[in-house]
Backbone as a ProteinNet text record, in pm:
[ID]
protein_1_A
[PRIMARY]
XXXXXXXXXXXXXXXXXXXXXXXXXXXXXXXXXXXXXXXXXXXXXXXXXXXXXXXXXXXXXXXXXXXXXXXXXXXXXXXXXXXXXXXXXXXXXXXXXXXXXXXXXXXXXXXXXXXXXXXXXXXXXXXXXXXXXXXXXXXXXXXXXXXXXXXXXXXXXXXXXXXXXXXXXXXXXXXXXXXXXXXXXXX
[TERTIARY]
85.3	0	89.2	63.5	143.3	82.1	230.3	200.8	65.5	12.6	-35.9	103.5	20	98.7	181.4	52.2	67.3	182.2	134.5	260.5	373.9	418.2	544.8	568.7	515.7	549.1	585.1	505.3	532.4	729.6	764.8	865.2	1002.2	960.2	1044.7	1064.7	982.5	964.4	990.7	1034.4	1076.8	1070.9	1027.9	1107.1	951.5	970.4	887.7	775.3	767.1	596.7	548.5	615.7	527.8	520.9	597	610.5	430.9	413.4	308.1	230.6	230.5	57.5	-24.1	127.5	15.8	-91.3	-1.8	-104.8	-205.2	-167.9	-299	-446	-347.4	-503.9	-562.9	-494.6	-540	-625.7	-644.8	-733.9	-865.7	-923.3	-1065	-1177.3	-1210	-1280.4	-1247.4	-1146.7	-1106.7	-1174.2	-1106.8	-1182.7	-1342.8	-1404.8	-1535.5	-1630.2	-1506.5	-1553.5	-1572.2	-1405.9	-1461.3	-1511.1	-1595.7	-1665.3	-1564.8	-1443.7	-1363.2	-1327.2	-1288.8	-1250.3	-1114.7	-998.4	-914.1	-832.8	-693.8	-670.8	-671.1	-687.2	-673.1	-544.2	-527.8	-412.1	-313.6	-404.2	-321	-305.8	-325.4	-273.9	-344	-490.2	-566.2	-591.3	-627.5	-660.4	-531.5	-412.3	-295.5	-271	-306.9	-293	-405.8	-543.8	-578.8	-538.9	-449.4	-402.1	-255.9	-201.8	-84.4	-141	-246.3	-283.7	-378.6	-434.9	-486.9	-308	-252.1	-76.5	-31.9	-68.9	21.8	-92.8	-202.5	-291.6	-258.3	-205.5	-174.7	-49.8	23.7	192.2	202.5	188	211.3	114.8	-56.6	-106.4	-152.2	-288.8	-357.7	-259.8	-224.4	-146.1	-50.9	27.2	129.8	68.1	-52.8	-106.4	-128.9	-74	-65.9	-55.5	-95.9	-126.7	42.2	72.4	-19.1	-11	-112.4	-115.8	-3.8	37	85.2	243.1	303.2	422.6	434.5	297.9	282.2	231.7	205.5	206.1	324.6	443.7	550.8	633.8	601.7	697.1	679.8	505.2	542.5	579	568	631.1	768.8	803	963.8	1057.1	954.2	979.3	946.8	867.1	839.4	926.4	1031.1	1138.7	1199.1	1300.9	1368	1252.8	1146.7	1039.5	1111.1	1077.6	1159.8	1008	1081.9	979.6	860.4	904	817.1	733.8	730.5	692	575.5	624	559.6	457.4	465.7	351.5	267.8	290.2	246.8	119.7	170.5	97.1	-18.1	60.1	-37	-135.2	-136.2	-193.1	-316.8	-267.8	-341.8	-467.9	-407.9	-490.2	-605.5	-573.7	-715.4	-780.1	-768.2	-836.1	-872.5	-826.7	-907	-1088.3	-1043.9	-1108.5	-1205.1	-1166.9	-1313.3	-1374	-1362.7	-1400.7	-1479.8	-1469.9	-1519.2	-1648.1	-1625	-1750.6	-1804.7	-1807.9	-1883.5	-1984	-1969.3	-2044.8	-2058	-2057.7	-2124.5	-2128.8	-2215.9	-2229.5	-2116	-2041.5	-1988.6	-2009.8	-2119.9	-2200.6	-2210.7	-2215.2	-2228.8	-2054	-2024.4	-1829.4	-1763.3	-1742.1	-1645.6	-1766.1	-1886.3	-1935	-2067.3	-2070.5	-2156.5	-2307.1	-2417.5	-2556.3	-2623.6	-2645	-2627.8	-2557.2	-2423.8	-2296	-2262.9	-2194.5	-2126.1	-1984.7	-1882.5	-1788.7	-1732.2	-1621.5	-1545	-1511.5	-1594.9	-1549.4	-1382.7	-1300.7	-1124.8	-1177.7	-1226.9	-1264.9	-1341	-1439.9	-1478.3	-1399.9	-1359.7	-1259.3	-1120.1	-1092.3	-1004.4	-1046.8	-1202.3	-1256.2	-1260.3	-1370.6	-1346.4	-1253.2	-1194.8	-1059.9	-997.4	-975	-911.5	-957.8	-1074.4	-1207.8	-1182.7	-1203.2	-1176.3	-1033.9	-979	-809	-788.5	-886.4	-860.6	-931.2	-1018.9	-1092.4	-1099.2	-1108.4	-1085.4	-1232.8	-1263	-1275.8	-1457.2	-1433.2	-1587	-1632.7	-1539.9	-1562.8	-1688.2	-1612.4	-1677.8	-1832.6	-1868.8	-1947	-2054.8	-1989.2	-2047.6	-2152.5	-2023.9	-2066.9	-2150.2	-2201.6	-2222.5	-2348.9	-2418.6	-2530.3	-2525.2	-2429.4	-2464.3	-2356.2	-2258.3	-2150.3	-2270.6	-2298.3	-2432.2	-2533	-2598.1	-2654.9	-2590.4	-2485.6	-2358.4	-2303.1	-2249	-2266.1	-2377.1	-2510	-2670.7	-2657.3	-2651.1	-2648	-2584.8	-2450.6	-2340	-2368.4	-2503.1	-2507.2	-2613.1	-2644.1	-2775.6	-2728.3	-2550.8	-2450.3	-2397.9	-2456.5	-2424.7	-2285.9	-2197.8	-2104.4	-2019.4	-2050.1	-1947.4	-1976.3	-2117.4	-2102.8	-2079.1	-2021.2	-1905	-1770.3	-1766.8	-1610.7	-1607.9	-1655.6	-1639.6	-1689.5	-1721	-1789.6	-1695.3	-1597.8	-1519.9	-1399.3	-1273	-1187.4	-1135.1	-1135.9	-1118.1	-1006.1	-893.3	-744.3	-679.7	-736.2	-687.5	-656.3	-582.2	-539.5	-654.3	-680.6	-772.1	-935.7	-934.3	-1057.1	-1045	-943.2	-909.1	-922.7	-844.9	-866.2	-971.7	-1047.4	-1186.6	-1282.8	-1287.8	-1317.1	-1339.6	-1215.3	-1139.5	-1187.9	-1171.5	-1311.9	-1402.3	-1472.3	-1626.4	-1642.8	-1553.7	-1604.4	-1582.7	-1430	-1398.5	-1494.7	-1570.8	-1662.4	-1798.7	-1828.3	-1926.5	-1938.6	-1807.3	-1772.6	-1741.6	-1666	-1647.3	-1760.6	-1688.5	-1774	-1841.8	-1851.9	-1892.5	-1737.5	-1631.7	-1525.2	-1420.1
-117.9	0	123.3	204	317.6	392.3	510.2	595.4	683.4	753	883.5	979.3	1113.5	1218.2	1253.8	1182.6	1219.1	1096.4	1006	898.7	953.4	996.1	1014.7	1124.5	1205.7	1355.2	1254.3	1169.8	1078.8	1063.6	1013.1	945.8	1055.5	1107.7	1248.1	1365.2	1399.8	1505.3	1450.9	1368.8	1317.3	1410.1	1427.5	1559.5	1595.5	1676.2	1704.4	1718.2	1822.1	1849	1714.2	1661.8	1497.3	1409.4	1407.5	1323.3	1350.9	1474.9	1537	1492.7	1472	1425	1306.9	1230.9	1092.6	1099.3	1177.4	1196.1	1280.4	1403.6	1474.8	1435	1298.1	1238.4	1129	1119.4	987	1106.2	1218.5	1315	1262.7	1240.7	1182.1	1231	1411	1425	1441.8	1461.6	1476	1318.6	1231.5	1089	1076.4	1161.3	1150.4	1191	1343.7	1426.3	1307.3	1238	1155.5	1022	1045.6	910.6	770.1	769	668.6	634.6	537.6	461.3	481.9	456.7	484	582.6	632.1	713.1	605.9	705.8	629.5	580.6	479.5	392.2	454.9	531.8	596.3	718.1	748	902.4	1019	988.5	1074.6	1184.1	1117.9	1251.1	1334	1260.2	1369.6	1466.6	1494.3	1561.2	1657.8	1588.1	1740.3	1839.5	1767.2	1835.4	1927.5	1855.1	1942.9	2092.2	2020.1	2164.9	2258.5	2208	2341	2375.6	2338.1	2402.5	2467.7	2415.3	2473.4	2644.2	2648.6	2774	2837.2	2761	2856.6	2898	2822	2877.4	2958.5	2909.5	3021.7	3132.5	3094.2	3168.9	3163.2	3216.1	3234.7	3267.8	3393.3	3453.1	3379.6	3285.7	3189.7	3081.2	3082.2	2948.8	2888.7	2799.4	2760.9	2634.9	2656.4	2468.3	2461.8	2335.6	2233.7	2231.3	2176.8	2215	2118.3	1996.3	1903.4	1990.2	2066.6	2126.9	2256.1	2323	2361.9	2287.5	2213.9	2149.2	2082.4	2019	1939	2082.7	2241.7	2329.3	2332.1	2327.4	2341.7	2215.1	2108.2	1957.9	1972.8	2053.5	2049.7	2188.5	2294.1	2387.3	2309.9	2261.1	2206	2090.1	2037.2	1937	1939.5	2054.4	2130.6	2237.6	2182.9	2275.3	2200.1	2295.1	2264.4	2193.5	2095.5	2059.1	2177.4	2261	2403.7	2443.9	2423.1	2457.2	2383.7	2271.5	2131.9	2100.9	2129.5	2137.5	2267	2355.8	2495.8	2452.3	2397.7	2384.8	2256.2	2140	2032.9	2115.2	2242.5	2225.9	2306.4	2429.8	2472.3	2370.7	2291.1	2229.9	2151	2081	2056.7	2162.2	2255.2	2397.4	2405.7	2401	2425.4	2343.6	2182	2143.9	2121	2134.5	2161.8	2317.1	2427	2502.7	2495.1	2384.5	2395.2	2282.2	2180.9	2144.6	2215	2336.4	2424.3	2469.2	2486.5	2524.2	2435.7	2337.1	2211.2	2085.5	1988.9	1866.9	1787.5	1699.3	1611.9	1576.1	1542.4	1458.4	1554.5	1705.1	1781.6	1870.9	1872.1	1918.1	1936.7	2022.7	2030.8	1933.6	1987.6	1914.3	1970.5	1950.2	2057.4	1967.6	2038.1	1989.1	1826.4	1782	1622.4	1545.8	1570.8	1501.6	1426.3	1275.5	1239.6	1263.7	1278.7	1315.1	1447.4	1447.5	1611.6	1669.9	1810.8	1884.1	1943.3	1926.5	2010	2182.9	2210.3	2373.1	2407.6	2378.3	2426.6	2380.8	2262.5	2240.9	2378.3	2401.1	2559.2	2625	2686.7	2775.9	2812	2699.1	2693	2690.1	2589.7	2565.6	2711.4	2783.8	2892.4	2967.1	3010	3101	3042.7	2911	2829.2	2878.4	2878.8	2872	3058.3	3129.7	3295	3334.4	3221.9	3252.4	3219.5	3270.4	3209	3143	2974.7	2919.3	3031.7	3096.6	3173.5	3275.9	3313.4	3380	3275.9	3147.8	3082.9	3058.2	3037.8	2995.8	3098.2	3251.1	3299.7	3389.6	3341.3	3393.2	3278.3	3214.8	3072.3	3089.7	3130.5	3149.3	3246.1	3334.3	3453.2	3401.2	3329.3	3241	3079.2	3049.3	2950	3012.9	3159.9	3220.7	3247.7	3311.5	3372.2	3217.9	3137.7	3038.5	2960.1	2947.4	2950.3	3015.3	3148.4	3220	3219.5	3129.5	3078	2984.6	2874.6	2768	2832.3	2963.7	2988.1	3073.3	3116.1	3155	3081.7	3086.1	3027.1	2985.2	3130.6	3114.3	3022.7	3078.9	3026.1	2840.8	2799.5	2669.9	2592.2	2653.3	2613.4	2635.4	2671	2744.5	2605.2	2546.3	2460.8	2333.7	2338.5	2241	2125.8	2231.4	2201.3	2238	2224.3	2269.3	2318.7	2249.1	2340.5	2363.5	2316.7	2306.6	2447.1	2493.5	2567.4	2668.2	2779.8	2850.9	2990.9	3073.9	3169	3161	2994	2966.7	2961.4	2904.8	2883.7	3006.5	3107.4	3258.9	3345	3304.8	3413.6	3303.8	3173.7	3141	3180.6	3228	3267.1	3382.7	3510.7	3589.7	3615.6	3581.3	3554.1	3478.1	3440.7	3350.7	3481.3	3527.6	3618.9	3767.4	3778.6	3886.7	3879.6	3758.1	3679.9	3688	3642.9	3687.5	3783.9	3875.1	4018.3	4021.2	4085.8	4134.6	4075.7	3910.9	3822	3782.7	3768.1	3664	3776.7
0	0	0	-87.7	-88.2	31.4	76.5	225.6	161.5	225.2	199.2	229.6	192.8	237.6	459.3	461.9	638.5	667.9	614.2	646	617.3	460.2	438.6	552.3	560.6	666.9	811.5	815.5	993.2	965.3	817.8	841.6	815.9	741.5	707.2	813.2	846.2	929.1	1101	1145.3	1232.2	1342.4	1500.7	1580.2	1648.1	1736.4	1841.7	1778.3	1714.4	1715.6	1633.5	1520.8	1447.5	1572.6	1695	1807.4	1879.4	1939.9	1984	1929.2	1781.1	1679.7	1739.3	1790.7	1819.5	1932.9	2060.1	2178.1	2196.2	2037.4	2014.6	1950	1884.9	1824	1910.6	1999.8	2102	2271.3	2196	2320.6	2282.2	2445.5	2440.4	2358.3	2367.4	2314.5	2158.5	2126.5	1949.3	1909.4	1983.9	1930	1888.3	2016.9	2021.1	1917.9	1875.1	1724.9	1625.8	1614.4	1489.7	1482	1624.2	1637.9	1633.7	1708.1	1707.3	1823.7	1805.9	2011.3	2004	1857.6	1868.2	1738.1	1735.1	1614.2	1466.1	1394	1262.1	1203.3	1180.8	1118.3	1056.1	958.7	818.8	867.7	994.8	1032.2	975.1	890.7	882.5	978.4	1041.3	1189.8	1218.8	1174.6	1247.9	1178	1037.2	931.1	904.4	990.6	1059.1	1163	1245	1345.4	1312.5	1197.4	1176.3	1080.8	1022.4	945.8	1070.1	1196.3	1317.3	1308.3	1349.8	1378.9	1260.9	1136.5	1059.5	1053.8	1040.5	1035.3	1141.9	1263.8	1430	1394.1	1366.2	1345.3	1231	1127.3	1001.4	921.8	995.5	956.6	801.4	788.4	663.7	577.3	555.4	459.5	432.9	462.7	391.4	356	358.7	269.8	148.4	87.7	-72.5	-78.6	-196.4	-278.9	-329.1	-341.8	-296.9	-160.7	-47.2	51.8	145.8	68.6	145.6	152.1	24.9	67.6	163.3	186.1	317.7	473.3	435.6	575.3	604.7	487.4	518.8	610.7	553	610.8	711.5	743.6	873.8	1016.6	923.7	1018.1	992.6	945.1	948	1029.9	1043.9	1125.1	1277	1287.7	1441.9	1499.8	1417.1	1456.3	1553.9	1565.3	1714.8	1771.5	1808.9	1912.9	2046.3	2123.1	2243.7	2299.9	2384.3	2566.8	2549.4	2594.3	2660.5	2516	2441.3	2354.2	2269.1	2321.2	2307.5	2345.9	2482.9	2602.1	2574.9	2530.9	2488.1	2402.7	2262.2	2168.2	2153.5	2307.4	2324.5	2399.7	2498.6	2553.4	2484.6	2354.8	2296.9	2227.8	2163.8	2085.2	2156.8	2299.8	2369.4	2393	2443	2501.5	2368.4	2255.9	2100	2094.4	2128.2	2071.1	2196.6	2272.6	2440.1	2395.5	2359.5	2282.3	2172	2083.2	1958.2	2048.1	2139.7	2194.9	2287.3	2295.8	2347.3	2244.9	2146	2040.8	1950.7	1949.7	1868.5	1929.4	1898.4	1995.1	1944	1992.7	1889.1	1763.7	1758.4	1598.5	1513.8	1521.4	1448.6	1433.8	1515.4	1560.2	1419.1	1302.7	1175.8	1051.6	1062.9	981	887.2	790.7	716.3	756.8	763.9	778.7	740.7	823.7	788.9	716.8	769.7	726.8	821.2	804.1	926.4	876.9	744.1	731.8	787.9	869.2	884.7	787.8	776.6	638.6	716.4	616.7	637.7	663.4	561.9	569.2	684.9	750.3	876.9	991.9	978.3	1056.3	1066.3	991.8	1002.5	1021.1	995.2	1043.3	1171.7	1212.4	1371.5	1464.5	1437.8	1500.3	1533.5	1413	1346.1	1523.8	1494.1	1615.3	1756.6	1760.3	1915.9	1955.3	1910.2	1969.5	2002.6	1947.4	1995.7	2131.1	2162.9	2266.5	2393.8	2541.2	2612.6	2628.9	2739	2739.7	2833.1	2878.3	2922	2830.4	2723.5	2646.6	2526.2	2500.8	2445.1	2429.2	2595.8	2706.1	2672.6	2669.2	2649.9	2525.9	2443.3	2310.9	2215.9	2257.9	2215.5	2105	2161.5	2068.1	2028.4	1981.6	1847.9	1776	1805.7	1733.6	1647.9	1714.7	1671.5	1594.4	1588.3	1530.5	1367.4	1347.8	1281.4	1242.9	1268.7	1179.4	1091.1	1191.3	1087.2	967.5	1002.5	864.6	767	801	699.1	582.7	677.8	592.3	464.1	494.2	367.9	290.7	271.9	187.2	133.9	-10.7	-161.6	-208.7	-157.6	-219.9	-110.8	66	145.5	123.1	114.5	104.7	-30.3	-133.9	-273.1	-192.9	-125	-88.6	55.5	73.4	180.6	127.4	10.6	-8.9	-133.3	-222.6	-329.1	-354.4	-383	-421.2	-283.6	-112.1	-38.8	17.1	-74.3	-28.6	-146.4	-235.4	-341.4	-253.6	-284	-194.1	-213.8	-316	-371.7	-252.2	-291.8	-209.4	-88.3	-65	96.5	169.8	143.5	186.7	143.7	51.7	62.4	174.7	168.6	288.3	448.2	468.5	625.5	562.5	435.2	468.8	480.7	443.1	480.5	602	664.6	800.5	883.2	876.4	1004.8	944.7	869.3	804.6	896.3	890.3	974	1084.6	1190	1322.4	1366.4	1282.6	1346.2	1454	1587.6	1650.4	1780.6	1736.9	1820.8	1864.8	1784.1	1841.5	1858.8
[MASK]
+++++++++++++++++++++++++++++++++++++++++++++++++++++++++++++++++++++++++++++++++++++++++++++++++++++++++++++++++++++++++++++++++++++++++++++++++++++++++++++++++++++++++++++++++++++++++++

């Protein structure tokens, strides 16, 4: 069986932060998102987690297709992450995703309207929003963030833009505008 992309990155990219992936995908509730008891084989799930890091570390504006040679940059910038740094970004990414179940149930958690697949694109979205907020802020903003995403799903263009092509880069970033266009205000 040939690797995927996340595999080859497991074997190449060697070093702290690819180390971190495994115990980030083995967090209880991330499992729960994708409805699994345990991580996925082929390292699917970790390759969502390097792209929440690679959008936390490098940010929208350096984002480009193909996406796998931006995500290898950023599994290869995170090699010599120190200890402290390590723990930094493990600890971000739970506080991410206890956040994002503040505002969605599990079954619904990164997923377009009766889907059981995780869409990648809301998954950045959110993610993107969860990780700026503190954890009562969330709590509190919950339903005009729940409101303000409603209104997302009855935008034409945002659900082509999440729905197709959602790794292209053009799309990828009018995406993240219209989302943070959306939130202004609430987040």
């Amino acid at each position: 069986v040939p690797l995927n992309a996340q595999e080859l990155r497991n074997c190449v990219y060697r070093g702290s932060l690819n180390s971190m992936l495994k115990p980030a995908s083995e967090y209880g509730p991330w499992l729960e998102i994708l409805r699994r008891k345990k991580p996925d084989i082929r390292l699917r799930d970790e390759e969502l987690i390097i792209r929440f890091f690679a959008f936390d570390l490098k940010g929208i504006d350096s984002y480009r297709t193909p996406q796998k040679h931006w995500l290898n940059e950023a599994a290869k910038a995170g090699r010599k992450f120190s200890e402290q740094r390590i723990t930094e970004l493990f600890a971000r990414w739970k506080e991410t995703i206890d956040k994002c179940l503040i505002w969605f149930d599990a079954q619904e958690c990164f997923r377009r309207d009766k889907s059981r697949a995780i869409n990648k694109a809301l998954f950045d979205l959110v993610t993107s929003s969860a990780k700026g907020v503190t954890e009562q802020k969330a709590l509190h903003i919950r339903k005009k963030f729940r409101t303000a995403y409603s209104d997302l799903q009855g935008n034409d263009e945002f659900q082509d833009l999440i729905g197709r092509a959602v790794d292209h880069t053009r799309r990828t970033r009018r995406r993240f505008e219209i989302w943070q266009t959306q939130m202004s205000g609430i987040i």
